[in-house]
Coordinates of C-alpha atoms in Angstrom, one line a residue:
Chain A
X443 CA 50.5 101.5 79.4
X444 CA 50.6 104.1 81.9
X445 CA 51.7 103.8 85.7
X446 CA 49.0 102.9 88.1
X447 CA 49.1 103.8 91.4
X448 CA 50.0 100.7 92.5
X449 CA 52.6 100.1 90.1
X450 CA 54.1 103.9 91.2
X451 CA 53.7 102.3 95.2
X452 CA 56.1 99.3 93.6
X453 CA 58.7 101.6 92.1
X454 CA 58.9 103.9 95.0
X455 CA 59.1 100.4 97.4
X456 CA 62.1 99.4 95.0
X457 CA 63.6 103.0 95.2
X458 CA 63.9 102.8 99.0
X459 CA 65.4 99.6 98.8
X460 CA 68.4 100.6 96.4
X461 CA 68.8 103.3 98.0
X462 CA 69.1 101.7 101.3
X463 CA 70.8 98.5 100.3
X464 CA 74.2 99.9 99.5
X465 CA 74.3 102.0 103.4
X466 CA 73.5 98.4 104.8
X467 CA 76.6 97.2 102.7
X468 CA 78.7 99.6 104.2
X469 CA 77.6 99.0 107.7
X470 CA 78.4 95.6 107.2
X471 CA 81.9 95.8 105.4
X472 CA 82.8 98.2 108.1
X473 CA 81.3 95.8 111.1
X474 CA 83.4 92.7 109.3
X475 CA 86.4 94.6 108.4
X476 CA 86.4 94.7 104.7
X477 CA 86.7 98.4 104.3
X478 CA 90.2 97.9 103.9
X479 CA 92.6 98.8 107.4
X480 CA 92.1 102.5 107.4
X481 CA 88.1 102.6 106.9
X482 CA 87.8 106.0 106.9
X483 CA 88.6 107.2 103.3
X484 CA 87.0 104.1 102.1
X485 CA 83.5 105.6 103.7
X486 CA 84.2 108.8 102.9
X487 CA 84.4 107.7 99.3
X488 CA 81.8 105.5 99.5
X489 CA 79.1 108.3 100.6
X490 CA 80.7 110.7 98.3
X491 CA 79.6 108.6 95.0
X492 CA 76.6 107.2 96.2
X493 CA 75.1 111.1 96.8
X494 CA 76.9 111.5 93.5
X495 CA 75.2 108.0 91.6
X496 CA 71.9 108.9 93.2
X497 CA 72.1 112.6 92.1
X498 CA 72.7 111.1 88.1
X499 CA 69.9 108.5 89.1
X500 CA 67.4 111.9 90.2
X501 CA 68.6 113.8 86.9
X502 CA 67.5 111.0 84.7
X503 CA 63.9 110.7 85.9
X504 CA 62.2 113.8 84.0
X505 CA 63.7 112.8 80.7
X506 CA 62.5 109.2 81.3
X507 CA 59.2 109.9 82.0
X508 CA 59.0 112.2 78.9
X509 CA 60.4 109.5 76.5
X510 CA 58.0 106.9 78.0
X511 CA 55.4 109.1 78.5
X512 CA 55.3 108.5 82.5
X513 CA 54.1 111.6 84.2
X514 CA 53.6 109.8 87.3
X515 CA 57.3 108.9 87.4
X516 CA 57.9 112.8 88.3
X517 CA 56.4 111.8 91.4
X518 CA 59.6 109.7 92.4
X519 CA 61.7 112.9 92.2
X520 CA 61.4 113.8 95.4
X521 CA 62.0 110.7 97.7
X522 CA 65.5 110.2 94.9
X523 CA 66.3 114.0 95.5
X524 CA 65.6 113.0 99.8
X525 CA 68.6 110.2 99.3
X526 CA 70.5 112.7 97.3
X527 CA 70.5 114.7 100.9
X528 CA 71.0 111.6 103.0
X529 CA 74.0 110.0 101.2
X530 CA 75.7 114.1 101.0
X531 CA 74.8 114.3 104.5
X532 CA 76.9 111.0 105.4
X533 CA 79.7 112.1 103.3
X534 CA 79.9 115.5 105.2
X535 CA 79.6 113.5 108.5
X536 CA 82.2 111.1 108.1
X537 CA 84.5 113.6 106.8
X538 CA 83.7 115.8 110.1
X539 CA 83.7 113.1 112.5
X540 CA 86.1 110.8 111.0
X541 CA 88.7 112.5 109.2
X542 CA 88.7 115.6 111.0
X543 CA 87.6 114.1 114.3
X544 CA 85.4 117.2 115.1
X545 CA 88.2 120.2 114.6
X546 CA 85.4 122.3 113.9
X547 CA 88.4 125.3 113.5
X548 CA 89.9 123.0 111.2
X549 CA 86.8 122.2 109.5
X550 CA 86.1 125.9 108.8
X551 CA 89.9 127.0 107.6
X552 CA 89.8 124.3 105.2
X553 CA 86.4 124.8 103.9
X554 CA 87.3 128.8 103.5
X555 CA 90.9 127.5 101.7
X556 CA 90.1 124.7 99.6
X557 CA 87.9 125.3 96.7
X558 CA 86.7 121.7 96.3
X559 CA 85.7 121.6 99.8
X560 CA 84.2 125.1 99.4
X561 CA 82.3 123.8 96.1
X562 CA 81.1 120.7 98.0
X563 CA 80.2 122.6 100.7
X564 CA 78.3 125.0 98.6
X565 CA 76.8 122.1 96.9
X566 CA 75.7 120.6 100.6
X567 CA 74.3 124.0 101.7
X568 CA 71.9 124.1 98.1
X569 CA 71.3 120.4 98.7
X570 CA 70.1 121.1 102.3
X571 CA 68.0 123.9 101.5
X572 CA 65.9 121.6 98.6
X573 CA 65.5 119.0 101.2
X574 CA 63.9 121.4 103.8
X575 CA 61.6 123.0 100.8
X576 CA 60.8 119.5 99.9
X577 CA 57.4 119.0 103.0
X578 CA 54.7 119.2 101.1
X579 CA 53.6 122.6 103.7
X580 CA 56.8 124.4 102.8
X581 CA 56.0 124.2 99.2
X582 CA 52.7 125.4 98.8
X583 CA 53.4 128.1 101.2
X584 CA 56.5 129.3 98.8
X585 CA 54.4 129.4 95.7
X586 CA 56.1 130.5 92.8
X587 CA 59.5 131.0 94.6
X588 CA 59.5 127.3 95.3
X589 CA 60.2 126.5 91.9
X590 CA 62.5 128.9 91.4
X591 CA 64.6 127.7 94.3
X592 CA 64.2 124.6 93.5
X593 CA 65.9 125.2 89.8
X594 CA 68.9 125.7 92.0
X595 CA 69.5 121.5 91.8
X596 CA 71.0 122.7 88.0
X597 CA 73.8 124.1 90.1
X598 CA 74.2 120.9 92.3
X599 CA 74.7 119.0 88.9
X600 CA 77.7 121.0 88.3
X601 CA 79.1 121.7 91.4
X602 CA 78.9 117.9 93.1
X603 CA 81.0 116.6 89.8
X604 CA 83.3 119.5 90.5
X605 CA 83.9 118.8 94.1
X606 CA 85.1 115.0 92.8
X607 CA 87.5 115.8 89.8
X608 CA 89.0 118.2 92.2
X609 CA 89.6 116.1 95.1
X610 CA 91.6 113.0 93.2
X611 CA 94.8 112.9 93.0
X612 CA 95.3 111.7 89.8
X613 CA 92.4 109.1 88.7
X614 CA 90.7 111.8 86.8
X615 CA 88.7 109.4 84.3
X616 CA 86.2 108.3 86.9
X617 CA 85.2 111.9 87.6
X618 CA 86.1 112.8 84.0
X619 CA 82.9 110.0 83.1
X620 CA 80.4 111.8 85.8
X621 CA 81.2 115.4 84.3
X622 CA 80.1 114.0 81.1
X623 CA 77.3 111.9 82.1
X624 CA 75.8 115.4 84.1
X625 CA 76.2 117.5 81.2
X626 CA 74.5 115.3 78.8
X627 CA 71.4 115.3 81.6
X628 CA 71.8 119.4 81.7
X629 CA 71.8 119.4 77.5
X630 CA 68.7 117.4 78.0
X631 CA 67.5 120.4 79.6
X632 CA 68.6 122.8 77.3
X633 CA 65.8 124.8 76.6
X634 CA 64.4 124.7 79.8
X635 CA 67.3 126.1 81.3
X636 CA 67.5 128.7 78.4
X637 CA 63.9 129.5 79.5
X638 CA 65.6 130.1 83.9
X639 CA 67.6 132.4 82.0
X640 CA 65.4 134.2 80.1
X641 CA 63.3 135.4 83.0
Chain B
X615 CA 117.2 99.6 124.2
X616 CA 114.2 99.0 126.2
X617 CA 114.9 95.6 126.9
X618 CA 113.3 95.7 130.5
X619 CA 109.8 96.7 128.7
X620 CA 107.6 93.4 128.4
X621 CA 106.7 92.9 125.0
X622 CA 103.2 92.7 125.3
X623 CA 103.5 96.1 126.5
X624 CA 104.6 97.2 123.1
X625 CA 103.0 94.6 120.9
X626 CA 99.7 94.8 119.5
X627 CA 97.2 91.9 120.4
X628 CA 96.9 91.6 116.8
X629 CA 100.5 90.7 116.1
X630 CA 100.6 88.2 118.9
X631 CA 97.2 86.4 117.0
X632 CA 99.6 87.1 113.6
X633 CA 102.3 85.3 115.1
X634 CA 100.5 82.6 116.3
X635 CA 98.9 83.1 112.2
X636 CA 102.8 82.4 111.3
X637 CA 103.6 79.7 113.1
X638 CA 100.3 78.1 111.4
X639 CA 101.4 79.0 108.4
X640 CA 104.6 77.5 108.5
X641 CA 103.2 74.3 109.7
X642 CA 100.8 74.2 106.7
X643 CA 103.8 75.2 104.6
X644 CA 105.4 71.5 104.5
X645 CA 102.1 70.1 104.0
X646 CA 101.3 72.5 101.2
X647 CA 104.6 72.3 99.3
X648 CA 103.1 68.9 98.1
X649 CA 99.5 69.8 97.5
X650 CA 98.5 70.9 94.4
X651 CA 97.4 74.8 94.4
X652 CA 93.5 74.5 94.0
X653 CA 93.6 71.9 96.8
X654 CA 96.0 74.1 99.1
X655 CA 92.8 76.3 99.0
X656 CA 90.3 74.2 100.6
X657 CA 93.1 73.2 103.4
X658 CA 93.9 77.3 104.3
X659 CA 89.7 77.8 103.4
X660 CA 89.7 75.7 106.9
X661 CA 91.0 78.3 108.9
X662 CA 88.7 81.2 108.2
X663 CA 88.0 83.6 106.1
X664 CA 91.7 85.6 106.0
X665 CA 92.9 82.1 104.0
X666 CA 90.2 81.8 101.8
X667 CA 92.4 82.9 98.8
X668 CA 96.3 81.7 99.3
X669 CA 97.8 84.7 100.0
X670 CA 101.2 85.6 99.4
X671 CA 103.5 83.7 102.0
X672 CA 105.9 85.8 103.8
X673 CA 108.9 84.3 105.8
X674 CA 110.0 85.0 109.1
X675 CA 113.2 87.1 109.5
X676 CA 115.6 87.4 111.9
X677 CA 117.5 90.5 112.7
X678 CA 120.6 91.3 115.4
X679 CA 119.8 95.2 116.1
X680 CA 116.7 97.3 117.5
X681 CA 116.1 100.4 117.0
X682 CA 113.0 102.2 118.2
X683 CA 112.5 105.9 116.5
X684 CA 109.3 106.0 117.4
X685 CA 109.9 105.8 121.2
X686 CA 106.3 106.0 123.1
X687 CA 104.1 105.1 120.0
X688 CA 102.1 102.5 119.7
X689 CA 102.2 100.3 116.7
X690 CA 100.2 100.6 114.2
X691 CA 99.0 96.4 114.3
X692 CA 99.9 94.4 111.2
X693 CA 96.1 94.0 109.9
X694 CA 96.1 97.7 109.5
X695 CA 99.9 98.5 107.8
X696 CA 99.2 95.5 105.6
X697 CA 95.4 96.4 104.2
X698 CA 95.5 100.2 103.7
X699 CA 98.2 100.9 101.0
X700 CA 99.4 103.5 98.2
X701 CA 100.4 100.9 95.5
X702 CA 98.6 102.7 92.0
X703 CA 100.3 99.4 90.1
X704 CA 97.6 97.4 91.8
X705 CA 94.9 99.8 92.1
X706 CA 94.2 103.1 93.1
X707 CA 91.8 102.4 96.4
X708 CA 93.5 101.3 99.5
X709 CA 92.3 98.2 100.0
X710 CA 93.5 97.4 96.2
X711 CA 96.9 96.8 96.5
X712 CA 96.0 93.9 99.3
X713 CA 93.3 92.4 97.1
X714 CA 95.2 92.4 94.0
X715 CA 98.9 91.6 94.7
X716 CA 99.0 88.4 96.5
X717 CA 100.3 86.3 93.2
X718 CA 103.2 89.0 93.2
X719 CA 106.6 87.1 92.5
X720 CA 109.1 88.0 94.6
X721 CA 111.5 85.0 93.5
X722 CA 113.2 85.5 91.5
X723 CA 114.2 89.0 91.8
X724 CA 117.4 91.2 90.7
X725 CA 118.1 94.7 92.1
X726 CA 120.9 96.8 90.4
X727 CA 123.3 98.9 91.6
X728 CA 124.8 101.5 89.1
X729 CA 125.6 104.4 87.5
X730 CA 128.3 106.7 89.1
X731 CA 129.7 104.0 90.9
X732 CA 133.0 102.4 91.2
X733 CA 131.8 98.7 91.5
X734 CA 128.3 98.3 90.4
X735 CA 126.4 95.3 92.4
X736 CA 123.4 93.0 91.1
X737 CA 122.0 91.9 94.1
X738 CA 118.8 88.7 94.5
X739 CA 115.9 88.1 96.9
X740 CA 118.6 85.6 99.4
X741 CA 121.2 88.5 98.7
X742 CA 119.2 90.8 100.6
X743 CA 117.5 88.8 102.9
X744 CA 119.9 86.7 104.4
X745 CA 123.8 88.3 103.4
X746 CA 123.5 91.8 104.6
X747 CA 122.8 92.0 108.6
X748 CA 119.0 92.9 109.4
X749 CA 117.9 95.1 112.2
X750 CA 114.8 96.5 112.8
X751 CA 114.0 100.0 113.0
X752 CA 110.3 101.4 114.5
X753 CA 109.5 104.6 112.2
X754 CA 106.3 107.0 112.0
X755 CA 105.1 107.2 108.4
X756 CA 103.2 109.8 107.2
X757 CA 101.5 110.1 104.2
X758 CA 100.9 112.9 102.2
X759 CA 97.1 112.5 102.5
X760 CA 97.7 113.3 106.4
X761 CA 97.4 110.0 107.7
X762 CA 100.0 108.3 109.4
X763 CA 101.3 104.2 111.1
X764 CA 104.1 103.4 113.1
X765 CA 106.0 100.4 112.0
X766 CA 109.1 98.2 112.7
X767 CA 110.5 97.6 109.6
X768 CA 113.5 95.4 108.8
X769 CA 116.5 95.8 106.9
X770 CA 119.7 98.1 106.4
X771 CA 120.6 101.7 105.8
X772 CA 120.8 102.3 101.8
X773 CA 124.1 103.7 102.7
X774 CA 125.4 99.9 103.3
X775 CA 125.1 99.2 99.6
X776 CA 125.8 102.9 98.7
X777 CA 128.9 102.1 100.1
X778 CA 129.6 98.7 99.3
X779 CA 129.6 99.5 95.8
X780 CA 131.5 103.0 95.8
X781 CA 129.6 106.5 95.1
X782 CA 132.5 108.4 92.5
X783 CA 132.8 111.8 93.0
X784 CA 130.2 112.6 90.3
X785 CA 127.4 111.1 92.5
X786 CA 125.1 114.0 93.5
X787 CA 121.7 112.1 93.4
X788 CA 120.1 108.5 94.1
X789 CA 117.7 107.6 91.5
X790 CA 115.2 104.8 91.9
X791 CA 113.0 103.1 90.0
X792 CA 110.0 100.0 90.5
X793 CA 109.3 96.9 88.8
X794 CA 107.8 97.5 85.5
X795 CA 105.7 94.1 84.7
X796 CA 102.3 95.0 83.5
X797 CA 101.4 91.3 83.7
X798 CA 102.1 91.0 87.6
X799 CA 100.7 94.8 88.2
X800 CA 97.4 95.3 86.8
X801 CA 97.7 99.1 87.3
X802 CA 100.9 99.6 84.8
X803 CA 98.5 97.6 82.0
X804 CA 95.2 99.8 82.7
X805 CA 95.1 103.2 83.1
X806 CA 91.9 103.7 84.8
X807 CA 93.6 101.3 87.7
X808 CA 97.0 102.6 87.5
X809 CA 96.1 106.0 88.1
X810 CA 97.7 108.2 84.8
X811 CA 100.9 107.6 85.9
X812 CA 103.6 106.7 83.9
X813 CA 105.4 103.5 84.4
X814 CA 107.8 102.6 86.2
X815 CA 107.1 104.3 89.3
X816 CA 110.5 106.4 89.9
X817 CA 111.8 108.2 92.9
X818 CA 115.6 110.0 93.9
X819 CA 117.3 111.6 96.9
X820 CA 119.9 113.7 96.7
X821 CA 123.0 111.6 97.5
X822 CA 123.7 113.9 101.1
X823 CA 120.0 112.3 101.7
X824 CA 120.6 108.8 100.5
X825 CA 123.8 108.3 103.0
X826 CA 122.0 109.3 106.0
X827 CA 121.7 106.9 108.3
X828 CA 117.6 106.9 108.6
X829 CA 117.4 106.3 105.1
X830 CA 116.4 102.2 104.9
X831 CA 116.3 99.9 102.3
X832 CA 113.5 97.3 104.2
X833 CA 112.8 93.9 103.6
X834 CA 110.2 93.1 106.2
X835 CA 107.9 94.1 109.0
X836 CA 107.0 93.0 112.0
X837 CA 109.5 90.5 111.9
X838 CA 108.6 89.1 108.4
X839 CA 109.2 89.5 104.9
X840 CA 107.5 92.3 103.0
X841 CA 103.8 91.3 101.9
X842 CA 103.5 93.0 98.1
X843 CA 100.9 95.4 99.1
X844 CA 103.8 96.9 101.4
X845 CA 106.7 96.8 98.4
X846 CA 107.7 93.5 98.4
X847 CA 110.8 92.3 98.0
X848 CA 112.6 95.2 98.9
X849 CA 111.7 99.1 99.3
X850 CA 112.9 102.4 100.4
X851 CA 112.0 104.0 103.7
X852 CA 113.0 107.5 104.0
X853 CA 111.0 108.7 107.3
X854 CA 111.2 112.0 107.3
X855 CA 109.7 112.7 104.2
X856 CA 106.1 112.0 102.9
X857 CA 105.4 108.5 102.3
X858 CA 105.3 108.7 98.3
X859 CA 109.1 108.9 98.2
X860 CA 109.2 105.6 99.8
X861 CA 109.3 103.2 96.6
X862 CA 108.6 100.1 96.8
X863 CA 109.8 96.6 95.1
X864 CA 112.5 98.6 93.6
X865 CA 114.7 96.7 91.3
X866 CA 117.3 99.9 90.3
X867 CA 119.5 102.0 92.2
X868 CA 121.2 104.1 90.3
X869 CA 123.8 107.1 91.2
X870 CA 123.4 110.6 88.6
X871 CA 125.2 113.4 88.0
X872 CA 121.7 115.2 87.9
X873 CA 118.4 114.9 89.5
X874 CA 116.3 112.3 88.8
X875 CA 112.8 112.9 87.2
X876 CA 110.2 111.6 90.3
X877 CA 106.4 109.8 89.4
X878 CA 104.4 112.0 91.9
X879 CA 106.4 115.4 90.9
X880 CA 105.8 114.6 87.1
X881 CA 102.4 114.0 87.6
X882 CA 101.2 117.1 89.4
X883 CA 104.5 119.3 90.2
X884 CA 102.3 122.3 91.6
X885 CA 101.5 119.5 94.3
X886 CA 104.4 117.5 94.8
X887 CA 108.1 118.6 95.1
X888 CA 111.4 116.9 95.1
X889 CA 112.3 116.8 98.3
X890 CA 108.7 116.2 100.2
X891 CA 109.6 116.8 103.5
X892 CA 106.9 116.4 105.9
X893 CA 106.5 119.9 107.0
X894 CA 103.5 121.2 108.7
X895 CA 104.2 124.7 107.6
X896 CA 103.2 124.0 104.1
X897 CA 99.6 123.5 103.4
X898 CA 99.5 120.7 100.4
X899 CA 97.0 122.8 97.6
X900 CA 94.1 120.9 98.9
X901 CA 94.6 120.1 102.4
X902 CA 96.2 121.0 105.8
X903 CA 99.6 119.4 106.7
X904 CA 99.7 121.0 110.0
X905 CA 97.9 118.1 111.3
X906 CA 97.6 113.7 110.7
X907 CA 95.4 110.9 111.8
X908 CA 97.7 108.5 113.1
X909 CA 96.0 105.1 112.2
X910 CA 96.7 102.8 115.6
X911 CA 95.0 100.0 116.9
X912 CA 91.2 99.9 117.9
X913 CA 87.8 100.6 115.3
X914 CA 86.6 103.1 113.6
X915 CA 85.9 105.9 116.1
X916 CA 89.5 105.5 118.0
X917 CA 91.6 107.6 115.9
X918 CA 93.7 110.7 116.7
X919 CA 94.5 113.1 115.4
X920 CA 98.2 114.7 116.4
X921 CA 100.0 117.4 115.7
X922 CA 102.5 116.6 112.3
X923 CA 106.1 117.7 113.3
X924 CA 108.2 119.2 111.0
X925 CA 110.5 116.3 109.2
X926 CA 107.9 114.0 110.7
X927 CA 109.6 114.4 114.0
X928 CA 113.6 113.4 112.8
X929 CA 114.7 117.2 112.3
X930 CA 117.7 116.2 114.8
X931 CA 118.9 114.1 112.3
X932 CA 118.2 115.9 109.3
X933 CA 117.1 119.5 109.4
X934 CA 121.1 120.4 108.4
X935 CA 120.4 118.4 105.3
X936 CA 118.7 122.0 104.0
X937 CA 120.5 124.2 105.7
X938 CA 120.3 127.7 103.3
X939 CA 117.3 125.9 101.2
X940 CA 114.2 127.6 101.5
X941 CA 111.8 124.8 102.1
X942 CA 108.4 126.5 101.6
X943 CA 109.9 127.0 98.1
X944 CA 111.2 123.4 97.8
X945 CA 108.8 121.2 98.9

């Protein structure tokens, strides 16, 4: 069976909706005060892995739709990749806003000090720069370079799972599990990568 | 003592609806003593969602001295100090330790005293609570992740038992050491919730530090017994120093001739030292120290952030504890 139009309309609609669910969640825990009595780690946190969750969830869609044979599933990658942006964008905001509480000197001497906030930050500018390519207008007016840019989201893989085993303090298995579960979905992409290389 | 200032000028509103939470508490107390547990449920279910679950009951304490060393600072309230805690043996988020402590036994508990000393003391939970004279003392606490509270805790100087039982002359350091009960602490059974580190959490001073009169053994806050989340029955409060050498529900005191191994400084010794100072001068590897968000009373967007004084603000008290060591060095 192959994806109708209508079926791809349902998938995207479902998308949206996981996507969106988990930032209504956190609105809520935070508006009834069950993000625990300093919220601010906990939404930091919470941002951080779900651009991290939805970034595995984005890696996994080209080799599904080549096990299932579901081209039209490529045509998800995109709104994914969007939430991808959103959710790092949120982390990066709360961190500015609430954590730092807009010490934009502090902000920068950290970011220049730190390697995992320099990684993450790397990560964020890649990420930001794949969202802006992503119009439709922007795309065709890149041509070939678009692709090529957008190759880039190899790097995101391994910098984003980076950025979280570096940060803990100790729980290292959690981060340990998403360094593994992004280099499986990189092998998976072994010769295609080989082929970036190549060129 | 600033017995002329009103206490609603210093108390949070949020104590004053705890205390009212107390006095509720208690009532239900004689009623529940005779109920059977799952029933005692549906009767604290009744009053909202904080008593859905029965939490872990703390008991009012009473205490003869005040001591405010965190003069001009507001409070940090109760709902805050009591739901965002460091306790890796019941999880590693903040809001862990809250959810999964409140079956923690307190009673009946047995902390030694021993070692290099000339009397060594077993002490229980009514030892502690209700022998030795309480007073309270209002401290900033800053954590190592740069956050900070203010909070009135209640108990004694460690020097009171120190003393009581008799440092010898071979007494240079102050180990201590937490409950190990993987059955009661989910996080010394389960690695992935205990954080890597290897049980029992243990801490030290050097013996110079564990006499000084700031260093407190607590058994309460805000005029209560300890909740678990916040080391019940007893734990260490040394407030100059970054909140990790603050151990909680310890159950051994004992006096070395060397220094003690401590949990954070085994774990990750590139990132934290022995002595911990709170200095704003040294950087931790992956953040800034020179700065804290002091966690007060209001939502989410009415944080500050402060300037982090070196020795958390007590260098009056302490700074000649290091006179000649070269704190960048030992951190």
């Amino acid at each position: 069976m192959r994806l109708t139009n209508k079926h791809l309309f349902l998938v995207k609609a479902f998308m949206h909706w996981a996507a969106l669910a988990p930032i209504v969640f956190l609105v809520l825990a935070v508006f009834y005060d069950e993000a625990g009595g300093d919220p601010v780690q906990y939404i930091i946190h919470y941002t951080g892995m779900g651009a991290l969750n939805t970034l595995v969830l984005m890696l996994l869609i080209s080799p599904v739709a080549k096990r299932f044979k579901q081209g039209a599933l490529i045509q998800t990658r995109r709104l994914v990749g969007l939430y991808v942006f959103a959710y790092a964008t949120l982390h990066l905001a709360a961190f500015i806003s609430l954590d730092l509480l807009f010490e934009w000197s502090l902000f920068f001497t950290e970011t220049v000090k730190r390697p995992y906030i320099l990684v993450g930050m790397l990560a964020y500018i890649l990420l930001f720069a794949l969202a802006i390519t992503s119009i439709n207008a922007v795309k065709r007016k890149m041509g070939k370079r678009w692709q090529q840019l957008h190759n880039s989201v190899y790097v995101v893989a391994l910098l984003v799972p980076l950025h979280f085993i570096w940060s803990v303090k100790s729980e290292i298995i959690e981060p340990s599990i998403y360094i593994a579960l992004t280099a499986l979905l990189l092998w998976a992409r072994k010769d295609q990568i080989k082929r970036i290389f190549n060129r | 003592m600033p017995w002329h200032i009103k206490d609603s000028d210093v108390t949070p509103e949020a104590v004053f609806k705890d205390r009212r939470n107390i006095v509720k508490a208690l009532g239900l107390g004689a009623v529940g003593a005779s109920v059977p547990t799952a029933a005692q449920a549906d009767i604290f279910s009744l009053f909202g969602k904080d008593e859905k679950k029965v939490k872990f009951q703390t008991q009012p304490l009473l205490f003869d001295k005040e001591t405010n060393y965190a003069k001009g600072e507001i409070l940090t309230p109760y709902n805050k100090v009591t739901t965002h805690n460091n306790f890796y043996e019941f999880g590693t988020s903040k809001k862990a330790p809250a959810q999964n402590s409140q079956e923690f036994k307190v009673e009946p508990w047995k902390l030694v005293i021993d070692g290099e000393v000339e009397k060594p003391l077993t002490l229980d939970f009514d030892d502690f609570t209700k022998l030795i004279d309480l007073e309270q003392r209002t401290y900033r606490l800053r954590c190592v992740e740069a956050w900070s509270m203010v909070i009135p805790w209640l108990g004694f100087p460690l020097s009171t038992l120190l003393k009581r039982a008799g440092v010898t002359s071979k007494g240079k350091y102050v180990a201590f050491e937490t409950l190990h009960d993987p059955e009661q602490m989910p996080g010394q059974k389960n690695r992935f919730l205990g954080g890597g580190i290897n049980y029992p959490y243990v801490e030290g001073l050097t013996i110079a530090e564990a006499m000084n009169d700031l260093t407190f053994m607590a058994v309460g806050l805000y005029g209560k017994t300890l909740p678990p989340q916040n080391g019940a029955p007893i734990r260490l409060v040394v407030p100059w120093k970054y909140g990790f050498k603050s151990i909680k529900s310890v159950v051994r005191i004992r006096v070395t001739e060397k220094r003690p191994p401590t949990s954070w400084n085994q774990l990750a010794p590139q990132e934290y030292g022995f002595y911990a100072n709170v200095n704003p001068a040294v950087d931790h590897p992956r953040w800034s120290q020179a700065s804290e968000r002091r966690i007060a009373e209001g939502g989410l967007f009415s944080a500050k952030r402060i300037p982090t004084l070196p020795f958390n603000g007590y260098g009056d008290q302490v700074a000649d504890l290091y006179r000649g060591l070269d704190l960048t060095k030992n951190y």
